[in-house]
Short mmCIF file of N, CA and C in Angstrom, two decimals:
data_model
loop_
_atom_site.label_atom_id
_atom_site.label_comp_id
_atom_site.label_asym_id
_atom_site.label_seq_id
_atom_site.Cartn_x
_atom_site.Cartn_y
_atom_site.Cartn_z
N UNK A 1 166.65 87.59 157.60
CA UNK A 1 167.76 88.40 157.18
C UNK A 1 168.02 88.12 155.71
N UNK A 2 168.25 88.95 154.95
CA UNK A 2 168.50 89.37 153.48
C UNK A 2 169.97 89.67 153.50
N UNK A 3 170.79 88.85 153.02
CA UNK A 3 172.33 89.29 152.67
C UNK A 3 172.47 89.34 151.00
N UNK A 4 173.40 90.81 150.46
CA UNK A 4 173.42 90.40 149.24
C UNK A 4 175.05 91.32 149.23
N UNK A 5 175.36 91.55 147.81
CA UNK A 5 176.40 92.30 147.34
C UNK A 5 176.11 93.09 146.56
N UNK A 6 176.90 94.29 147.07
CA UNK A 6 176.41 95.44 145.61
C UNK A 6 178.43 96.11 145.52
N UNK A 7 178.74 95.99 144.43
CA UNK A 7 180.32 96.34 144.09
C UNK A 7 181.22 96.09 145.36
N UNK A 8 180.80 94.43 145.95
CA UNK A 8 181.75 93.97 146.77
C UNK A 8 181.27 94.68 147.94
N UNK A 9 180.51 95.23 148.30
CA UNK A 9 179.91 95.85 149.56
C UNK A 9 179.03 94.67 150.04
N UNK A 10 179.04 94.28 151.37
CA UNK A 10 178.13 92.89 151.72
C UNK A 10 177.26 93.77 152.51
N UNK A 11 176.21 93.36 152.43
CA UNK A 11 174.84 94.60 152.79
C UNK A 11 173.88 93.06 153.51
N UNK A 12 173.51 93.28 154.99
CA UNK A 12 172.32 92.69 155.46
C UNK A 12 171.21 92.81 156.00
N UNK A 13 170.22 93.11 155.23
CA UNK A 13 168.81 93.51 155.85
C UNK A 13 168.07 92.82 157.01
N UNK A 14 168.03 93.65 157.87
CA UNK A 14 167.20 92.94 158.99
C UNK A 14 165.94 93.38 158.86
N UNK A 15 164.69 92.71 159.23
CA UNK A 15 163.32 93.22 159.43
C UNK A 15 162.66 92.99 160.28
N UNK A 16 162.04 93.81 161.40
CA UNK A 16 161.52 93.78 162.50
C UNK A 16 162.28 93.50 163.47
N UNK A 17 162.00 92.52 163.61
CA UNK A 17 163.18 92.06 164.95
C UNK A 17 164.30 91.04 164.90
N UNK A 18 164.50 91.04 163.91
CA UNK A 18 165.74 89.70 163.74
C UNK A 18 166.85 90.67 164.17
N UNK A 19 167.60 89.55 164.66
CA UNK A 19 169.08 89.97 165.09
C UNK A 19 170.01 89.96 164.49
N UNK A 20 171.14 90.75 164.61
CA UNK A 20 172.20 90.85 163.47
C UNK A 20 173.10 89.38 163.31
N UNK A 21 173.70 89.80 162.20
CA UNK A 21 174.09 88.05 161.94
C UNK A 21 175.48 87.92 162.45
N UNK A 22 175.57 87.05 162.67
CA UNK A 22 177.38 86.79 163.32
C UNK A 22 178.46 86.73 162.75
N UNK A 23 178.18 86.74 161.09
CA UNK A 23 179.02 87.06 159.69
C UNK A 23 179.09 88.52 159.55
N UNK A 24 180.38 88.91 159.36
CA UNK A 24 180.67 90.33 159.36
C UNK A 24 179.96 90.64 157.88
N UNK A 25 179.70 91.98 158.08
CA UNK A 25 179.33 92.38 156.51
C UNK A 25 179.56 93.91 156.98
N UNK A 26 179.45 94.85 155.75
CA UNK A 26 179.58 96.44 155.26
C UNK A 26 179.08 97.27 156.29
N UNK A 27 177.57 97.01 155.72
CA UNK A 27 176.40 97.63 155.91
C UNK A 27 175.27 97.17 156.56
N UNK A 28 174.67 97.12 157.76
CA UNK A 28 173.88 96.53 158.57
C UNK A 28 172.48 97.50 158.44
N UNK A 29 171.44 97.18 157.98
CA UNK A 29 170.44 97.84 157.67
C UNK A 29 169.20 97.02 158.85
N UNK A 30 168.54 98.05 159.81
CA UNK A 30 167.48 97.60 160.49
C UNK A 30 166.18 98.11 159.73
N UNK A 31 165.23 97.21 159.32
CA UNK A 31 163.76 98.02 158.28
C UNK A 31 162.24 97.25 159.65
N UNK A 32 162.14 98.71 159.60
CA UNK A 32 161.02 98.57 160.70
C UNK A 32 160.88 97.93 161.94
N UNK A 33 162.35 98.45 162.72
CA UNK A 33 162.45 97.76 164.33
C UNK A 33 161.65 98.41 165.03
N UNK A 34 160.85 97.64 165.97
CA UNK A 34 159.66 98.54 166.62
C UNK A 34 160.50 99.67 167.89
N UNK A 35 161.88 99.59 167.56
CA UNK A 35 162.64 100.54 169.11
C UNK A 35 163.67 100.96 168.38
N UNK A 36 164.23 102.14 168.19
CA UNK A 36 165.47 102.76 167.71
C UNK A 36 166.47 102.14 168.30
N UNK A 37 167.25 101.86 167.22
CA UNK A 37 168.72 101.13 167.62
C UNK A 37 169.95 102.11 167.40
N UNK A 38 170.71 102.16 168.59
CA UNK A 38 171.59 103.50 169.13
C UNK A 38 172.47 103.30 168.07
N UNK A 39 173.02 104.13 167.82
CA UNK A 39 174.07 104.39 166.70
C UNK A 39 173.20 104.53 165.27
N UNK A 40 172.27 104.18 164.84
CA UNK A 40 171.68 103.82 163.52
C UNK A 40 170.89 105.45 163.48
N UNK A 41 170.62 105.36 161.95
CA UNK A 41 169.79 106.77 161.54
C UNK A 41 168.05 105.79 161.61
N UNK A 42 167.35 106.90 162.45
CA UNK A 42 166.28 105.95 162.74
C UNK A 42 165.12 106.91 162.28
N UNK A 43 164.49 106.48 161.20
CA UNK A 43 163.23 106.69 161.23
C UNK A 43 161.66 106.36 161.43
N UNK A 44 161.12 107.52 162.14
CA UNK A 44 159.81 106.68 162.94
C UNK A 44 158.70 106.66 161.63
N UNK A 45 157.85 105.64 162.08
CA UNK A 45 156.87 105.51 161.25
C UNK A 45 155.62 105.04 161.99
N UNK A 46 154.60 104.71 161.23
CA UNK A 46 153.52 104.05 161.90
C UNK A 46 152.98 102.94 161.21
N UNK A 47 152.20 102.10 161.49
CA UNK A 47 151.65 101.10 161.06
C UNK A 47 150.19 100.53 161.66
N UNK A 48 149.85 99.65 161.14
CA UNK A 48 148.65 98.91 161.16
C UNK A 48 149.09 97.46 161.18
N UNK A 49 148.70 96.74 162.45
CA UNK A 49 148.36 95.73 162.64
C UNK A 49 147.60 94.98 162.96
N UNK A 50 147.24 93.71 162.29
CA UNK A 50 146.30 93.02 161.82
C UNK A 50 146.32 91.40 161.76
N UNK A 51 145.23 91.29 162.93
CA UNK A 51 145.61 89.30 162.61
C UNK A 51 144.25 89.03 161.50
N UNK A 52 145.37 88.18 161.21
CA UNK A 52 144.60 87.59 159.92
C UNK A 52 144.31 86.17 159.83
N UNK A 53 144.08 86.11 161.49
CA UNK A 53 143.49 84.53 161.55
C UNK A 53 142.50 84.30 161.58
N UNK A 54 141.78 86.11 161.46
CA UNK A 54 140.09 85.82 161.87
C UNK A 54 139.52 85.38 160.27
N UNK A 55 138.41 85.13 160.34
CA UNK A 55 137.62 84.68 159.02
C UNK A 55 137.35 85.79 158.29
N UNK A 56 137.53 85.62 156.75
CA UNK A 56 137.18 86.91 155.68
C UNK A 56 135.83 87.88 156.19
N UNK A 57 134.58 87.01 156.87
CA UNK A 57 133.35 87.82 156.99
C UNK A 57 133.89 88.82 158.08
N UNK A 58 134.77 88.23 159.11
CA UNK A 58 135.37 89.17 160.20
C UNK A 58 135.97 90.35 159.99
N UNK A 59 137.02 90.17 158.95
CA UNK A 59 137.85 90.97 158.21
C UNK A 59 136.92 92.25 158.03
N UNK A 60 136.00 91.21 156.85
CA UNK A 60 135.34 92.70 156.01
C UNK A 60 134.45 93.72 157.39
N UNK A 61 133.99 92.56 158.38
CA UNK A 61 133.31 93.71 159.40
C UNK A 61 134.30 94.71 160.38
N UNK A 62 135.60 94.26 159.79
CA UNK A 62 136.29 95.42 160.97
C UNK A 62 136.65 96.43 160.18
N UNK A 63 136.83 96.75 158.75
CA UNK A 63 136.80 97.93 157.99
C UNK A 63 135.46 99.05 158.15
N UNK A 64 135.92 99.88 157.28
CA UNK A 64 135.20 101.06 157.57
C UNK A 64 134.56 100.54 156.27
N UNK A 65 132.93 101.39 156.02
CA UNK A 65 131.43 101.19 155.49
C UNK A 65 132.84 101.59 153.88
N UNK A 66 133.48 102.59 153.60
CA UNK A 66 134.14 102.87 152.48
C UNK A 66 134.61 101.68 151.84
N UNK A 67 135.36 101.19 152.80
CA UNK A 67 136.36 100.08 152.11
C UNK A 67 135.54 98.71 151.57
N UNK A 68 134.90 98.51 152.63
CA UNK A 68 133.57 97.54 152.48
C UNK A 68 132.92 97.76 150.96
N UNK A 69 132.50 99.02 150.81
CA UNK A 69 131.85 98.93 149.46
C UNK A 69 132.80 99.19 148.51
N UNK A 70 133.61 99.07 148.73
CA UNK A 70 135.34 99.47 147.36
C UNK A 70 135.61 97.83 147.20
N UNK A 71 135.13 97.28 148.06
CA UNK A 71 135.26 95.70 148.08
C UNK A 71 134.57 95.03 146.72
N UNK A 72 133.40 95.45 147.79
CA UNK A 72 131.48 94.72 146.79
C UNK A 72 131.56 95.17 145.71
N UNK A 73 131.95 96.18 145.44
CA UNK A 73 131.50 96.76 143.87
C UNK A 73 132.89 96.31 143.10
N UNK A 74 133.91 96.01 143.60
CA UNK A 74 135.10 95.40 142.67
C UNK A 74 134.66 93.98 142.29
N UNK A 75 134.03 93.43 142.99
CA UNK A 75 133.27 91.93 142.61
C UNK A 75 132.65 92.22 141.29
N UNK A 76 131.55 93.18 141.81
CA UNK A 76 130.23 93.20 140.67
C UNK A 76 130.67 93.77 139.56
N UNK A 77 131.94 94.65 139.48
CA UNK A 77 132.56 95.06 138.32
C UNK A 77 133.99 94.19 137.14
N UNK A 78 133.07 93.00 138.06
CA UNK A 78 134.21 92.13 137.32
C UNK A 78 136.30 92.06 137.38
N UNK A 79 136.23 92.60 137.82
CA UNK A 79 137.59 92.86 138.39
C UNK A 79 138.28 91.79 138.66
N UNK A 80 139.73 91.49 138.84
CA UNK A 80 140.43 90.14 139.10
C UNK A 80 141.50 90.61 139.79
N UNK A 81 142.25 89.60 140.37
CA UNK A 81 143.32 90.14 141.64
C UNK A 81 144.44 88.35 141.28
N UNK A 82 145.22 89.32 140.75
CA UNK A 82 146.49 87.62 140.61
C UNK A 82 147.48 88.18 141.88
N UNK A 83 147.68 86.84 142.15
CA UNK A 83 148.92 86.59 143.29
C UNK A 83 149.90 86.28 143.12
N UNK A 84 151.28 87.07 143.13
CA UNK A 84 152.27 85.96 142.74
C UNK A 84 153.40 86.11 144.19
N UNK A 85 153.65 84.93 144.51
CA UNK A 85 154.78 84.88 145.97
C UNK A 85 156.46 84.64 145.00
N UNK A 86 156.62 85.49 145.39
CA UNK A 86 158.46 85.77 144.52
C UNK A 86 158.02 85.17 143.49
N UNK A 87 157.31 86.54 142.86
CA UNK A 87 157.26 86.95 141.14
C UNK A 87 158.73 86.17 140.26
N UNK A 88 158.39 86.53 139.44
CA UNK A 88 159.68 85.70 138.65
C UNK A 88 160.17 87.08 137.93
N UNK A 89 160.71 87.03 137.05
CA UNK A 89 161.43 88.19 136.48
C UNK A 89 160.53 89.01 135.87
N UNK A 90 159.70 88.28 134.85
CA UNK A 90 158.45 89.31 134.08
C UNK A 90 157.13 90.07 135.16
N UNK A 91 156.67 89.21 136.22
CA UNK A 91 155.88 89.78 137.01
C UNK A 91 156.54 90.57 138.14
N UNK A 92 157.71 90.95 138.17
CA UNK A 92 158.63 92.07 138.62
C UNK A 92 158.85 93.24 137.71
N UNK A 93 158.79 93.13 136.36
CA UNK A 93 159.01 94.06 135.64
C UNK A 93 157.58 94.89 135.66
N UNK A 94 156.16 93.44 135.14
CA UNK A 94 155.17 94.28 135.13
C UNK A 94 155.06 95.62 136.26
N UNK A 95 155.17 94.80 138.05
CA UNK A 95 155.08 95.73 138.73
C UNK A 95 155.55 97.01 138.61
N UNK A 96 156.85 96.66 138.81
CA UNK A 96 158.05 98.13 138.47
C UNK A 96 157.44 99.01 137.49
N UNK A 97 157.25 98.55 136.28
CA UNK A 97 156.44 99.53 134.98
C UNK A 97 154.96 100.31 135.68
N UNK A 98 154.42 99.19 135.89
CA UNK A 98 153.45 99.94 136.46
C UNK A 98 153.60 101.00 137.88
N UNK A 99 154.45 100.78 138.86
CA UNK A 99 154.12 101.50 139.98
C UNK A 99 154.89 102.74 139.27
N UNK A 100 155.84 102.46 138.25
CA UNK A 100 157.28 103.56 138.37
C UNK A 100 155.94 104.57 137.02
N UNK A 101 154.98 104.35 136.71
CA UNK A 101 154.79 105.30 135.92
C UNK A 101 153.92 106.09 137.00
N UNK A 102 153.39 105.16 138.39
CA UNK A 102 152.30 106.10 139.44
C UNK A 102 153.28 106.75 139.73
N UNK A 103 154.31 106.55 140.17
CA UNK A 103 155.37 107.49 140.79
C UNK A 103 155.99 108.49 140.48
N UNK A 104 156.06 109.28 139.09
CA UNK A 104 156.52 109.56 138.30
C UNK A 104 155.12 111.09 138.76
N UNK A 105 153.86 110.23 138.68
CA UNK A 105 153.08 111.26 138.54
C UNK A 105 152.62 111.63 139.73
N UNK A 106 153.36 111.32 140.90
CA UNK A 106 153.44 111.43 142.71
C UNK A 106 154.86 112.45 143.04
N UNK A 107 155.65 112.11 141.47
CA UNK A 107 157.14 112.70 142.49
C UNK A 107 157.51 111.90 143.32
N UNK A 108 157.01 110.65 143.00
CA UNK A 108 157.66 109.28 144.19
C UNK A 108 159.15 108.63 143.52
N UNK A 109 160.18 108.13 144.23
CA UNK A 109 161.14 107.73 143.91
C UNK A 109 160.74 106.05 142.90
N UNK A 110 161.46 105.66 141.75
CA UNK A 110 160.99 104.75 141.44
C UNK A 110 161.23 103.52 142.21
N UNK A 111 161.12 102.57 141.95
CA UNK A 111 160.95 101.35 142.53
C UNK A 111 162.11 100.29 142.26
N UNK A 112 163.11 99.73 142.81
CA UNK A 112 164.07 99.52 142.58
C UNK A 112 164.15 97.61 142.56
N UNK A 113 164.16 97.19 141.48
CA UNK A 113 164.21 95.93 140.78
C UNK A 113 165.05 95.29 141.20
N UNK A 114 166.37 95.64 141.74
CA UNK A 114 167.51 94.95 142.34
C UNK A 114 167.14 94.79 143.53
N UNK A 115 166.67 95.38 144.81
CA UNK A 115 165.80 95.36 145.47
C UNK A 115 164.71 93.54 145.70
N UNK A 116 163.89 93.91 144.54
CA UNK A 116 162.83 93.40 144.95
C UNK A 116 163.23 92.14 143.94
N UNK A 117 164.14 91.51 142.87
CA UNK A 117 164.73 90.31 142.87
C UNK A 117 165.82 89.78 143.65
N UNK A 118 166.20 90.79 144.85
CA UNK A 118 166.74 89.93 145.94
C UNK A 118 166.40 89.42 146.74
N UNK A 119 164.89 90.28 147.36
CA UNK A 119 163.93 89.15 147.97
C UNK A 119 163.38 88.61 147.59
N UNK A 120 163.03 88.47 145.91
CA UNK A 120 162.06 86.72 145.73
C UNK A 120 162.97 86.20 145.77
N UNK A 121 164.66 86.26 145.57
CA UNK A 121 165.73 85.00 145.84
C UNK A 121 165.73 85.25 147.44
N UNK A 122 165.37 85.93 148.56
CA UNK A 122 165.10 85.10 149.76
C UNK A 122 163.59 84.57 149.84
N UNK A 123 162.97 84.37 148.63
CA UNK A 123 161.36 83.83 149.21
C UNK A 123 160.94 84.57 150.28
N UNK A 124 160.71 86.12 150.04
CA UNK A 124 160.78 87.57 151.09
C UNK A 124 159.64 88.38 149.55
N UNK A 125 159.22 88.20 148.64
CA UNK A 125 158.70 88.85 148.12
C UNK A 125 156.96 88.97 147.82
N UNK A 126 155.90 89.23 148.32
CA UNK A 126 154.69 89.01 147.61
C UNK A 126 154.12 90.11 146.59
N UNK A 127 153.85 90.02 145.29
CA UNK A 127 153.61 91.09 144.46
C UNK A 127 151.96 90.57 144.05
N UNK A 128 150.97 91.61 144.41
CA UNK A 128 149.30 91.88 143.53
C UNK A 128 149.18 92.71 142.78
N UNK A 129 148.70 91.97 142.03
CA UNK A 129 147.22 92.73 140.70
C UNK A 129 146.03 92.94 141.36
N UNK A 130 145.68 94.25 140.45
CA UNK A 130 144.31 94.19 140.63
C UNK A 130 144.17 94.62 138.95
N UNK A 131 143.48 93.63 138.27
CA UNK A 131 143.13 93.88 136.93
C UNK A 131 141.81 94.09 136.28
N UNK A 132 141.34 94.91 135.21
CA UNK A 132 140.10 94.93 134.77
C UNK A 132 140.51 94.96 133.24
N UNK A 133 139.92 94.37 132.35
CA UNK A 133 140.05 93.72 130.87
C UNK A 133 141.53 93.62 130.36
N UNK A 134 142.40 93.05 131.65
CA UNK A 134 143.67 92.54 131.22
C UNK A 134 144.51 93.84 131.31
N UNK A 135 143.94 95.32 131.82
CA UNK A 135 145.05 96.08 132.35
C UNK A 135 145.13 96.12 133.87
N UNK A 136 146.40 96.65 134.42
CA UNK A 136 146.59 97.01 135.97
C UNK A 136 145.86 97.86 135.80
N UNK A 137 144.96 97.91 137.33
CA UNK A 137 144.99 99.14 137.80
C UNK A 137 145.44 99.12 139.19
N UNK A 138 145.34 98.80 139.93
CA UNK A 138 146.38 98.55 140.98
C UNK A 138 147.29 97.34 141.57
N UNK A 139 148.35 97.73 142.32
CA UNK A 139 149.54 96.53 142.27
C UNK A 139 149.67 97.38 143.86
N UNK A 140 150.49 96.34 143.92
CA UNK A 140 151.22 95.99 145.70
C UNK A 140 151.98 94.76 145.55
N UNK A 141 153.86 95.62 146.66
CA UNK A 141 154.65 94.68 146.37
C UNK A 141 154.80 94.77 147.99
N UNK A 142 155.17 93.52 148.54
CA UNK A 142 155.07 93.43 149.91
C UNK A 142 156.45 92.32 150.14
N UNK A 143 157.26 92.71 151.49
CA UNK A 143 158.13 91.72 152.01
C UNK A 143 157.36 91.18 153.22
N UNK A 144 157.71 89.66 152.91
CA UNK A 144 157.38 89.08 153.90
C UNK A 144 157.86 87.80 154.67
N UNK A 145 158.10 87.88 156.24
CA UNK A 145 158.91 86.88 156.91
C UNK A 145 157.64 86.13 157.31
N UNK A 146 158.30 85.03 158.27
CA UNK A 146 157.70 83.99 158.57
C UNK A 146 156.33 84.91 159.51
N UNK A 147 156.67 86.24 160.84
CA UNK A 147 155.87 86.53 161.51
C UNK A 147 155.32 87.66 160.86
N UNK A 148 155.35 88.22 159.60
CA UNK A 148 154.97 89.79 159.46
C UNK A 148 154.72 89.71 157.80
N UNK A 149 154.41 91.04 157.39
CA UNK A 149 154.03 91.16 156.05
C UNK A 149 153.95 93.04 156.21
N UNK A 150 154.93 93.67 155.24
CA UNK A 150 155.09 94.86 155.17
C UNK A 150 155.11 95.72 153.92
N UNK A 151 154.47 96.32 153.36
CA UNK A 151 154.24 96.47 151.99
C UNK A 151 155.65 97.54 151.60
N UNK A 152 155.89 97.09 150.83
CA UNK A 152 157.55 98.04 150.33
C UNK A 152 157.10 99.11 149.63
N UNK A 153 156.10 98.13 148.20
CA UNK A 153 155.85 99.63 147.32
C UNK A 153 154.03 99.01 147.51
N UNK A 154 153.45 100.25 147.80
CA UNK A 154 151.88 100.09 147.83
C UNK A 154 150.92 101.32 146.96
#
């Protein structure tokens, strides 16, 4: 659970299946309960799940022949991939800059920074690079609890 304040409004994010908290607050937000919760505006979605306890060679054999070679050839093209687990302020901005200019050219809503420095202050944030001669070309910002990992902006 994610509790924060926005103009004295106490707002608490739940994700997946956590239960609501026993501290009153505003606004009770459920993000990706696998069952509609009565009273709430519920939207369905779908997903992909994935254990990731099997070994990388496993991994790569359960993708499709596409992804597999989008893999191999990012190796041989020199390519790099930084990790950061609750980015700090500048590797939040990079993201944001970068996704908010893909979005822009999607008609996608931008990407909201207040947001995503409230979960690296819950240690709820993972943000990737994918870089080639020191520019992005692709990023992924993902929340993540102890049982799950859900990409916010991808």
């Amino acid at each position: 659970m994610i509790l924060s304040t926005r103009l004295s409004v106490r707002i608490a994010d739940l994700y997946f299946e956590e239960q609501p908290p026993s501290i009153e607050v505003d606004i009770l937000r459920f993000n990706q309960a696998s069952r509609p919760i009565p009273g709430a505006i519920c939207t369905p979605f779908s997903t992909l799940v994935i254990d990731l306890t099997a070994s990388p060679e496993e991994l790569l054999a359960r993708m499709n022949s596409h992804h597999r070679q989008k893999i191999r050839r990012a190796f041989k093209d020199d390519f790099t991939y930084e990790y950061c687990r609750n980015g700090d302020q500048r590797d939040i901005e990079r993201f944001v800059d970068h996704f908010d200019r893909c979005a822009e050219l999607k008609n996608l809503q931008p990407a909201s920074r207040t947001r995503m420095e409230i979960l690296a202050q819950h240690d709820a944030l993972d943000l990737s690079f994918v870089l080639h001669d020191g520019k992005i070309l692709a990023a992924c910002c993902a929340i993540v609890t102890p049982a799950r990992v859900r990409g916010l902006y991808v």
